[in-house]
Amino acid sequence: MAPTPRAIVYSSPFLPPEWIAAHGWTPSRRRPGPASEFEAEGVCRFAAGFAVLAGPDIRARVFATTCDPMRRGAEIGTDDPIPRFLFHMPATWQTPEAHGLYREELKRLGRFLERLGGCAPTPAGLMEQMERFEAARETLLARREILSSRAHAEEMDRFHATGEVPSGAPAVPRPKSAIPLMLLGSPLRADDLHLLDLLDRAGGWVAADATEFGEREWPRRFDRRRMGEDAFDELADAYFGHMPAIFRRPNGRFFEWLADARNRTPVRGIVFAAHPWCDLWRAELPRIREVSALPVLSLHLAGEGNAEGAWTTRIQAFLEMLA
Ligand code: SF4
């Protein structure tokens, strides 16, 4: 009989899947599905959906306090029988105390995973997971070049949800003439992914996914020497010490990343999408326009239906302008 899957779902890319896997669990980031009853005022659709993600394999939910709606999400649906863990994520990052708190929270998460039935990680086991996830990220990054926006997002989703690494010929290759774009903003829910179909159909291609499910919020490459000395310390630094994110204070590193992104990936425009109630992203739109110095198409992720007709027209007009 196949072993029962043991998945821990987690809300933020700042929670290293390597750490969860080293405790014997399957780390799983998933896009929430259709509307949840908790999409009340002040809770964005992504956070509300994460709070009620369902699946027979889910053994615990890990929320990170990266924004008020996600913090609120941890409080709703508390008759949920699935154990919850609230990870206190420091917004600041420029002091040793903030780095120390992040490390302590990782250790506290580790104790929670052990209490649930996981194993205590060994340095060798953690290093093995770090090597595995880093190799997978590099494979996925290379495959972006050959896949349509939608096909690549689906491969990324399988990796985030199960750790599966894609291989073989692309099912849906990208047309060579497609216009390279950056996708930026709130993480898309499963229902929002048709945005990528619209971009592909209109002659665009997401050359850089700068949402939470894309490569912007990946750790820096692991340093093998430091990893050999102290794998946990290297893991924490590669994530908390280096990842740009909109929730960090100050969030200058995000804008440095954005300014550099133009040199690394020659995108011709930015498609910006944000959920209702996501003040973190909406507040930064003017500065995103200024720093990127690129044309920006701003779309509202309004949920069911998502005004598909209006999106289609605006996306087509945007890509015609960039052509
Ligand atoms: S989309 Fe915005 S409000 Fe929603 S969870 Fe992400 S950062 Fe928080």
mmCIF file of C-alpha atoms and ligand atoms in Angstrom:
data_model
loop_
_atom_site.group_PDB
_atom_site.id
_atom_site.type_symbol
_atom_site.label_atom_id
_atom_site.label_comp_id
_atom_site.label_asym_id
_atom_site.label_seq_id
_atom_site.Cartn_x
_atom_site.Cartn_y
_atom_site.Cartn_z
ATOM 1 C CA MET A 1 0.000 0.000 0.000
ATOM 2 C CA ALA A 2 1.331 3.482 -0.885
ATOM 3 C CA PRO A 3 2.323 5.574 2.138
ATOM 4 C CA THR A 4 -0.130 8.293 3.163
ATOM 5 C CA PRO A 5 1.099 11.654 1.869
ATOM 6 C CA ARG A 6 2.044 14.022 4.679
ATOM 7 C CA ALA A 7 1.816 17.561 3.435
ATOM 8 C CA ILE A 8 2.395 20.771 5.345
ATOM 9 C CA VAL A 9 0.854 23.718 3.493
ATOM 10 C CA TYR A 10 2.561 27.050 4.047
ATOM 11 C CA SER A 11 1.687 30.572 3.091
ATOM 12 C CA SER A 12 4.950 32.332 2.323
ATOM 13 C CA PRO A 13 8.076 31.741 0.238
ATOM 14 C CA PHE A 14 10.015 32.935 3.297
ATOM 15 C CA LEU A 15 9.280 29.557 4.900
ATOM 16 C CA PRO A 16 11.990 27.283 3.476
ATOM 17 C CA PRO A 17 10.586 24.042 2.048
ATOM 18 C CA GLU A 18 14.016 22.526 2.717
ATOM 19 C CA TRP A 19 13.402 22.962 6.456
ATOM 20 C CA ILE A 20 9.982 21.301 6.335
ATOM 21 C CA ALA A 21 11.298 18.440 4.179
ATOM 22 C CA ALA A 22 14.240 17.880 6.541
ATOM 23 C CA HIS A 23 11.640 17.140 9.256
ATOM 24 C CA GLY A 24 10.163 14.344 7.154
ATOM 25 C CA TRP A 25 7.172 16.220 5.763
ATOM 26 C CA THR A 26 6.204 17.192 2.213
ATOM 27 C CA PRO A 27 6.306 20.992 2.011
ATOM 28 C CA SER A 28 3.431 22.221 -0.128
ATOM 29 C CA ARG A 29 2.570 25.704 -1.381
ATOM 30 C CA ARG A 30 -0.723 25.713 -3.252
ATOM 31 C CA ARG A 31 -2.817 28.335 -4.890
ATOM 32 C CA PRO A 32 -6.192 28.680 -3.178
ATOM 33 C CA GLY A 33 -9.211 27.700 -5.209
ATOM 34 C CA PRO A 34 -12.594 29.353 -5.565
ATOM 35 C CA ALA A 35 -14.066 31.916 -3.210
ATOM 36 C CA SER A 36 -14.044 31.176 0.485
ATOM 37 C CA GLU A 37 -16.788 32.242 2.845
ATOM 38 C CA PHE A 38 -14.156 34.292 4.641
ATOM 39 C CA GLU A 39 -13.662 36.798 1.845
ATOM 40 C CA ALA A 40 -14.964 39.454 4.132
ATOM 41 C CA GLU A 41 -13.829 43.024 4.357
ATOM 42 C CA GLY A 42 -10.165 43.271 5.089
ATOM 43 C CA VAL A 43 -9.182 39.736 4.084
ATOM 44 C CA CYS A 44 -7.818 39.425 0.586
ATOM 45 C CA ARG A 45 -8.971 36.530 -1.534
ATOM 46 C CA PHE A 46 -5.603 34.830 -1.422
ATOM 47 C CA ALA A 47 -5.336 34.868 2.376
ATOM 48 C CA ALA A 48 -8.990 33.882 2.814
ATOM 49 C CA GLY A 49 -8.535 30.997 0.406
ATOM 50 C CA PHE A 50 -5.346 29.814 2.067
ATOM 51 C CA ALA A 51 -7.111 29.624 5.430
ATOM 52 C CA VAL A 52 -9.464 26.951 4.076
ATOM 53 C CA LEU A 53 -7.264 25.067 1.635
ATOM 54 C CA ALA A 54 -8.527 21.508 1.679
ATOM 55 C CA GLY A 55 -6.925 18.190 0.866
ATOM 56 C CA PRO A 56 -6.833 14.705 2.411
ATOM 57 C CA ASP A 57 -3.036 14.876 2.646
ATOM 58 C CA ILE A 58 -2.835 18.166 4.582
ATOM 59 C CA ARG A 59 -1.516 17.645 8.106
ATOM 60 C CA ALA A 60 -0.970 21.292 9.124
ATOM 61 C CA ARG A 61 -1.180 24.881 7.866
ATOM 62 C CA VAL A 62 1.650 27.290 8.472
ATOM 63 C CA PHE A 63 0.716 30.974 8.285
ATOM 64 C CA ALA A 64 3.380 33.676 8.203
ATOM 65 C CA THR A 65 2.621 37.177 9.434
ATOM 66 C CA THR A 66 3.752 38.840 6.213
ATOM 67 C CA CYS A 67 0.675 41.093 5.962
ATOM 68 C CA ASP A 68 -2.438 41.928 7.980
ATOM 69 C CA PRO A 69 -4.816 39.837 5.830
ATOM 70 C CA MET A 70 -2.628 36.743 6.259
ATOM 71 C CA ARG A 71 -2.441 37.367 10.000
ATOM 72 C CA ARG A 72 -6.220 37.673 9.997
ATOM 73 C CA GLY A 73 -6.454 34.527 7.869
ATOM 74 C CA ALA A 74 -4.821 32.591 10.700
ATOM 75 C CA GLU A 75 -7.689 33.619 12.975
ATOM 76 C CA ILE A 76 -10.595 32.672 10.746
ATOM 77 C CA GLY A 77 -12.083 29.238 10.332
ATOM 78 C CA THR A 78 -10.619 28.167 13.646
ATOM 79 C CA ASP A 79 -13.015 25.244 13.962
ATOM 80 C CA ASP A 80 -10.715 23.775 11.334
ATOM 81 C CA PRO A 81 -9.426 20.422 12.722
ATOM 82 C CA ILE A 82 -6.103 20.815 10.899
ATOM 83 C CA PRO A 83 -3.376 22.094 13.258
ATOM 84 C CA ARG A 84 -2.139 25.631 12.592
ATOM 85 C CA PHE A 85 1.163 27.334 13.179
ATOM 86 C CA LEU A 86 1.610 31.097 13.096
ATOM 87 C CA PHE A 87 5.144 32.074 12.118
ATOM 88 C CA HIS A 88 6.040 35.550 13.377
ATOM 89 C CA MET A 89 7.874 37.002 10.412
ATOM 90 C CA PRO A 90 9.956 40.077 11.184
ATOM 91 C CA ALA A 91 9.156 42.859 8.726
ATOM 92 C CA THR A 92 12.455 44.561 9.459
ATOM 93 C CA TRP A 93 15.664 42.904 8.331
ATOM 94 C CA GLN A 94 18.530 45.297 8.953
ATOM 95 C CA THR A 95 19.333 44.302 12.537
ATOM 96 C CA PRO A 96 20.883 41.153 14.029
ATOM 97 C CA GLU A 97 17.803 40.925 16.272
ATOM 98 C CA ALA A 98 15.499 40.538 13.246
ATOM 99 C CA HIS A 99 17.711 37.772 11.827
ATOM 100 C CA GLY A 100 17.839 36.152 15.263
ATOM 101 C CA LEU A 101 14.063 36.202 15.570
ATOM 102 C CA TYR A 102 13.679 34.597 12.133
ATOM 103 C CA ARG A 103 16.052 31.792 13.165
ATOM 104 C CA GLU A 104 14.198 31.280 16.448
ATOM 105 C CA GLU A 105 10.894 31.087 14.604
ATOM 106 C CA LEU A 106 12.346 28.481 12.243
ATOM 107 C CA LYS A 107 13.417 26.428 15.252
ATOM 108 C CA ARG A 108 9.976 26.830 16.848
ATOM 109 C CA LEU A 109 8.417 25.668 13.557
ATOM 110 C CA GLY A 110 10.776 22.689 13.657
ATOM 111 C CA ARG A 111 9.579 21.725 17.148
ATOM 112 C CA PHE A 112 5.961 21.987 15.941
ATOM 113 C CA LEU A 113 6.742 19.673 13.003
ATOM 114 C CA GLU A 114 8.366 17.168 15.355
ATOM 115 C CA ARG A 115 5.382 17.249 17.734
ATOM 116 C CA LEU A 116 3.162 16.423 14.762
ATOM 117 C CA GLY A 117 5.161 13.277 14.151
ATOM 118 C CA GLY A 118 8.063 14.521 12.073
ATOM 119 C CA CYS A 119 11.697 13.703 12.681
ATOM 120 C CA ALA A 120 14.468 15.910 14.015
ATOM 121 C CA PRO A 121 16.621 17.118 11.117
ATOM 122 C CA THR A 122 20.272 16.192 10.836
ATOM 123 C CA PRO A 123 22.829 18.512 9.195
ATOM 124 C CA ALA A 124 23.376 15.933 6.442
ATOM 125 C CA GLY A 125 19.629 15.588 5.882
ATOM 126 C CA LEU A 126 19.146 19.332 5.705
ATOM 127 C CA MET A 127 22.029 19.701 3.252
ATOM 128 C CA GLU A 128 20.533 16.980 1.083
ATOM 129 C CA GLN A 129 17.232 18.895 0.925
ATOM 130 C CA MET A 130 19.040 22.159 0.176
ATOM 131 C CA GLU A 131 20.862 20.524 -2.741
ATOM 132 C CA ARG A 132 17.635 18.974 -3.994
ATOM 133 C CA PHE A 133 15.539 22.145 -3.923
ATOM 134 C CA GLU A 134 18.264 24.294 -5.396
ATOM 135 C CA ALA A 135 18.742 21.903 -8.326
ATOM 136 C CA ALA A 136 14.971 21.920 -8.901
ATOM 137 C CA ARG A 137 14.846 25.732 -8.914
ATOM 138 C CA GLU A 138 17.617 25.868 -11.508
ATOM 139 C CA THR A 139 15.819 23.373 -13.731
ATOM 140 C CA LEU A 140 12.615 25.381 -13.489
ATOM 141 C CA LEU A 141 14.378 28.635 -14.261
ATOM 142 C CA ALA A 142 15.918 27.165 -17.415
ATOM 143 C CA ARG A 143 12.540 25.830 -18.535
ATOM 144 C CA ARG A 144 10.996 29.289 -18.432
ATOM 145 C CA GLU A 145 12.856 30.005 -21.679
ATOM 146 C CA ILE A 146 11.080 27.253 -23.569
ATOM 147 C CA LEU A 147 7.547 27.255 -22.174
ATOM 148 C CA SER A 148 4.446 29.345 -22.600
ATOM 149 C CA SER A 149 3.472 31.446 -19.591
ATOM 150 C CA ARG A 150 0.677 29.086 -18.556
ATOM 151 C CA ALA A 151 2.684 25.895 -19.089
ATOM 152 C CA HIS A 152 5.548 27.224 -16.990
ATOM 153 C CA ALA A 153 3.234 28.344 -14.190
ATOM 154 C CA GLU A 154 1.775 24.832 -14.094
ATOM 155 C CA GLU A 155 5.253 23.290 -13.781
ATOM 156 C CA MET A 156 6.109 25.776 -11.027
ATOM 157 C CA ASP A 157 2.868 24.929 -9.230
ATOM 158 C CA ARG A 158 3.629 21.207 -9.311
ATOM 159 C CA PHE A 159 7.065 21.921 -7.888
ATOM 160 C CA HIS A 160 5.686 24.140 -5.114
ATOM 161 C CA ALA A 161 2.928 21.666 -4.268
ATOM 162 C CA THR A 162 4.848 18.383 -4.417
ATOM 163 C CA GLY A 163 8.538 19.083 -5.079
ATOM 164 C CA GLU A 164 8.194 17.392 -8.472
ATOM 165 C CA VAL A 165 10.811 18.498 -10.995
ATOM 166 C CA PRO A 166 9.708 18.664 -14.634
ATOM 167 C CA SER A 167 11.580 17.050 -17.477
ATOM 168 C CA GLY A 168 11.057 16.256 -21.119
ATOM 169 C CA ALA A 169 9.891 18.314 -24.031
ATOM 170 C CA PRO A 170 7.613 21.250 -23.279
ATOM 171 C CA ALA A 171 3.938 20.515 -23.791
ATOM 172 C CA VAL A 172 3.270 24.102 -24.860
ATOM 173 C CA PRO A 173 6.417 25.836 -26.138
ATOM 174 C CA ARG A 174 6.495 29.582 -26.276
ATOM 175 C CA PRO A 175 6.472 31.238 -29.688
ATOM 176 C CA LYS A 176 9.862 32.799 -30.372
ATOM 177 C CA SER A 177 8.249 36.093 -31.360
ATOM 178 C CA ALA A 178 6.322 36.479 -28.076
ATOM 179 C CA ILE A 179 6.788 39.813 -26.297
ATOM 180 C CA PRO A 180 8.629 39.352 -22.977
ATOM 181 C CA LEU A 181 6.752 40.642 -19.944
ATOM 182 C CA MET A 182 7.164 40.724 -16.194
ATOM 183 C CA LEU A 183 4.258 39.554 -14.051
ATOM 184 C CA LEU A 184 4.283 41.444 -10.772
ATOM 185 C CA GLY A 185 2.028 41.813 -7.761
ATOM 186 C CA SER A 186 -0.210 39.640 -5.604
ATOM 187 C CA PRO A 187 0.038 35.862 -5.902
ATOM 188 C CA LEU A 188 -2.599 34.527 -8.297
ATOM 189 C CA ARG A 189 -5.234 32.117 -7.044
ATOM 190 C CA ALA A 190 -5.997 29.046 -9.161
ATOM 191 C CA ASP A 191 -8.981 30.886 -10.662
ATOM 192 C CA ASP A 192 -6.770 33.786 -11.714
ATOM 193 C CA LEU A 193 -4.426 31.698 -13.853
ATOM 194 C CA HIS A 194 -6.478 32.311 -16.977
ATOM 195 C CA LEU A 195 -4.746 35.696 -16.990
ATOM 196 C CA LEU A 196 -1.706 33.803 -18.285
ATOM 197 C CA ASP A 197 -3.749 32.254 -21.085
ATOM 198 C CA LEU A 198 -4.884 35.725 -22.115
ATOM 199 C CA LEU A 199 -1.282 36.983 -22.145
ATOM 200 C CA ASP A 200 -0.123 33.998 -24.218
ATOM 201 C CA ARG A 201 -2.992 34.355 -26.672
ATOM 202 C CA ALA A 202 -2.370 38.051 -27.132
ATOM 203 C CA GLY A 203 1.270 37.403 -28.142
ATOM 204 C CA GLY A 204 2.909 37.981 -24.764
ATOM 205 C CA TRP A 205 5.142 35.773 -22.640
ATOM 206 C CA VAL A 206 5.917 35.988 -18.938
ATOM 207 C CA ALA A 207 9.724 36.107 -19.035
ATOM 208 C CA ALA A 208 9.936 36.946 -15.328
ATOM 209 C CA ASP A 209 7.366 35.912 -12.743
ATOM 210 C CA ALA A 210 7.809 38.371 -9.896
ATOM 211 C CA THR A 211 4.785 37.221 -7.926
ATOM 212 C CA GLU A 212 5.222 35.069 -4.809
ATOM 213 C CA PHE A 213 4.902 31.898 -6.892
ATOM 214 C CA GLY A 214 7.679 32.983 -9.229
ATOM 215 C CA GLU A 215 11.433 33.174 -9.046
ATOM 216 C CA ARG A 216 11.719 36.604 -7.409
ATOM 217 C CA GLU A 217 11.072 35.143 -3.982
ATOM 218 C CA TRP A 218 13.654 32.409 -4.185
ATOM 219 C CA PRO A 219 16.687 32.294 -1.896
ATOM 220 C CA ARG A 220 20.143 33.172 -3.163
ATOM 221 C CA ARG A 221 22.325 30.245 -4.236
ATOM 222 C CA PHE A 222 23.634 28.296 -1.278
ATOM 223 C CA ASP A 223 27.303 28.687 -0.413
ATOM 224 C CA ARG A 224 28.698 25.134 -0.186
ATOM 225 C CA ARG A 225 31.447 26.068 2.260
ATOM 226 C CA ARG A 226 29.023 27.801 4.643
ATOM 227 C CA MET A 227 26.534 24.993 4.168
ATOM 228 C CA GLY A 228 29.158 22.484 5.280
ATOM 229 C CA GLU A 229 29.957 24.581 8.354
ATOM 230 C CA ASP A 230 26.370 25.241 9.454
ATOM 231 C CA ALA A 231 23.564 24.223 7.108
ATOM 232 C CA PHE A 232 20.823 25.806 9.228
ATOM 233 C CA ASP A 233 22.619 29.136 9.387
ATOM 234 C CA GLU A 234 23.222 29.144 5.645
ATOM 235 C CA LEU A 235 19.588 28.269 4.955
ATOM 236 C CA ALA A 236 18.306 31.093 7.155
ATOM 237 C CA ASP A 237 20.663 33.635 5.637
ATOM 238 C CA ALA A 238 19.923 32.625 2.037
ATOM 239 C CA TYR A 239 16.217 33.180 2.679
ATOM 240 C CA PHE A 240 15.808 35.931 5.241
ATOM 241 C CA GLY A 241 19.075 37.702 4.481
ATOM 242 C CA HIS A 242 18.554 38.072 0.763
ATOM 243 C CA MET A 243 15.037 37.693 -0.603
ATOM 244 C CA PRO A 244 13.357 40.873 -1.819
ATOM 245 C CA ALA A 245 9.717 41.223 -0.823
ATOM 246 C CA ILE A 246 7.111 43.910 -0.735
ATOM 247 C CA PHE A 247 6.286 43.376 2.961
ATOM 248 C CA ARG A 248 9.798 44.096 4.235
ATOM 249 C CA ARG A 249 10.566 47.363 5.972
ATOM 250 C CA PRO A 250 12.302 49.161 4.494
ATOM 251 C CA ASN A 251 11.455 47.508 1.189
ATOM 252 C CA GLY A 252 14.328 49.080 -0.727
ATOM 253 C CA ARG A 253 15.734 45.684 -1.628
ATOM 254 C CA PHE A 254 12.578 44.956 -3.629
ATOM 255 C CA PHE A 255 13.060 48.114 -5.668
ATOM 256 C CA GLU A 256 16.764 47.383 -6.178
ATOM 257 C CA TRP A 257 15.715 44.004 -7.491
ATOM 258 C CA LEU A 258 13.187 45.654 -9.799
ATOM 259 C CA ALA A 259 15.731 48.118 -11.169
ATOM 260 C CA ASP A 260 18.226 45.270 -11.799
ATOM 261 C CA ALA A 261 15.593 43.042 -13.353
ATOM 262 C CA ARG A 262 15.568 45.155 -16.491
ATOM 263 C CA ASN A 263 19.228 44.314 -17.093
ATOM 264 C CA ARG A 264 18.889 40.634 -16.293
ATOM 265 C CA THR A 265 15.725 40.027 -18.301
ATOM 266 C CA PRO A 266 14.913 42.371 -21.159
ATOM 267 C CA VAL A 267 11.162 42.614 -20.546
ATOM 268 C CA ARG A 268 9.257 45.220 -22.525
ATOM 269 C CA GLY A 269 6.437 45.828 -20.070
ATOM 270 C CA ILE A 270 5.002 44.899 -16.669
ATOM 271 C CA VAL A 271 1.632 43.292 -16.015
ATOM 272 C CA PHE A 272 0.743 44.276 -12.448
ATOM 273 C CA ALA A 273 -2.101 42.425 -10.720
ATOM 274 C CA ALA A 274 -3.346 42.898 -7.157
ATOM 275 C CA HIS A 275 -6.189 41.501 -5.084
ATOM 276 C CA PRO A 276 -8.776 43.792 -3.536
ATOM 277 C CA TRP A 277 -7.637 44.693 -0.005
ATOM 278 C CA CYS A 278 -3.984 44.159 -0.830
ATOM 279 C CA ASP A 279 -2.695 47.530 0.324
ATOM 280 C CA LEU A 280 0.902 46.345 0.338
ATOM 281 C CA TRP A 281 1.014 46.031 -3.436
ATOM 282 C CA ARG A 282 -1.414 48.779 -4.371
ATOM 283 C CA ALA A 283 0.425 51.394 -2.346
ATOM 284 C CA GLU A 284 3.634 50.726 -4.256
ATOM 285 C CA LEU A 285 2.240 50.912 -7.787
ATOM 286 C CA PRO A 286 3.364 54.533 -8.417
ATOM 287 C CA ARG A 287 6.892 53.716 -7.268
ATOM 288 C CA ILE A 288 6.931 50.541 -9.351
ATOM 289 C CA ARG A 289 6.122 52.638 -12.417
ATOM 290 C CA GLU A 290 8.836 55.114 -11.547
ATOM 291 C CA VAL A 291 11.612 52.642 -10.705
ATOM 292 C CA SER A 292 10.961 50.213 -13.546
ATOM 293 C CA ALA A 293 10.588 52.992 -16.155
ATOM 294 C CA LEU A 294 8.578 50.471 -18.161
ATOM 295 C CA PRO A 295 4.994 50.550 -19.415
ATOM 296 C CA VAL A 296 2.747 49.023 -16.729
ATOM 297 C CA LEU A 297 -0.670 47.440 -17.245
ATOM 298 C CA SER A 298 -2.497 47.362 -13.892
ATOM 299 C CA LEU A 299 -5.243 44.755 -13.465
ATOM 300 C CA HIS A 300 -7.566 44.107 -10.527
ATOM 301 C CA LEU A 301 -7.922 40.505 -9.449
ATOM 302 C CA ALA A 302 -11.608 40.782 -8.777
ATOM 303 C CA GLY A 303 -12.354 37.092 -8.462
ATOM 304 C CA GLU A 304 -14.997 35.123 -10.295
ATOM 305 C CA GLY A 305 -15.280 36.098 -13.928
ATOM 306 C CA ASN A 306 -12.505 38.648 -13.473
ATOM 307 C CA ALA A 307 -14.095 40.822 -16.129
ATOM 308 C CA GLU A 308 -12.439 38.594 -18.700
ATOM 309 C CA GLY A 309 -13.766 40.588 -21.632
ATOM 310 C CA ALA A 310 -12.339 43.825 -20.251
ATOM 311 C CA TRP A 311 -9.027 42.140 -19.469
ATOM 312 C CA THR A 312 -8.788 40.738 -23.003
ATOM 313 C CA THR A 313 -9.245 44.141 -24.591
ATOM 314 C CA ARG A 314 -6.776 45.861 -22.287
ATOM 315 C CA ILE A 315 -4.153 43.119 -22.658
ATOM 316 C CA GLN A 316 -4.443 43.199 -26.435
ATOM 317 C CA ALA A 317 -4.105 46.990 -26.486
ATOM 318 C CA PHE A 318 -1.086 46.816 -24.142
ATOM 319 C CA LEU A 319 0.715 44.257 -26.282
ATOM 320 C CA GLU A 320 -0.060 46.152 -29.475
ATOM 321 C CA MET A 321 1.498 49.202 -27.885
ATOM 322 C CA LEU A 322 4.637 47.206 -26.943
ATOM 323 C CA ALA A 323 5.005 45.481 -30.335
HETATM 324 S S1 SF4 B 1 -2.121 39.385 -1.838
HETATM 325 FE FE1 SF4 B 1 -1.518 41.074 -0.504
HETATM 326 S S2 SF4 B 1 -2.997 41.061 1.178
HETATM 327 FE FE2 SF4 B 1 -3.143 39.083 0.121
HETATM 328 S S3 SF4 B 1 -1.818 37.690 1.231
HETATM 329 FE FE3 SF4 B 1 -0.580 38.580 -0.429
HETATM 330 S S4 SF4 B 1 0.389 40.420 0.417
HETATM 331 FE FE4 SF4 B 1 -1.252 39.784 1.813
#
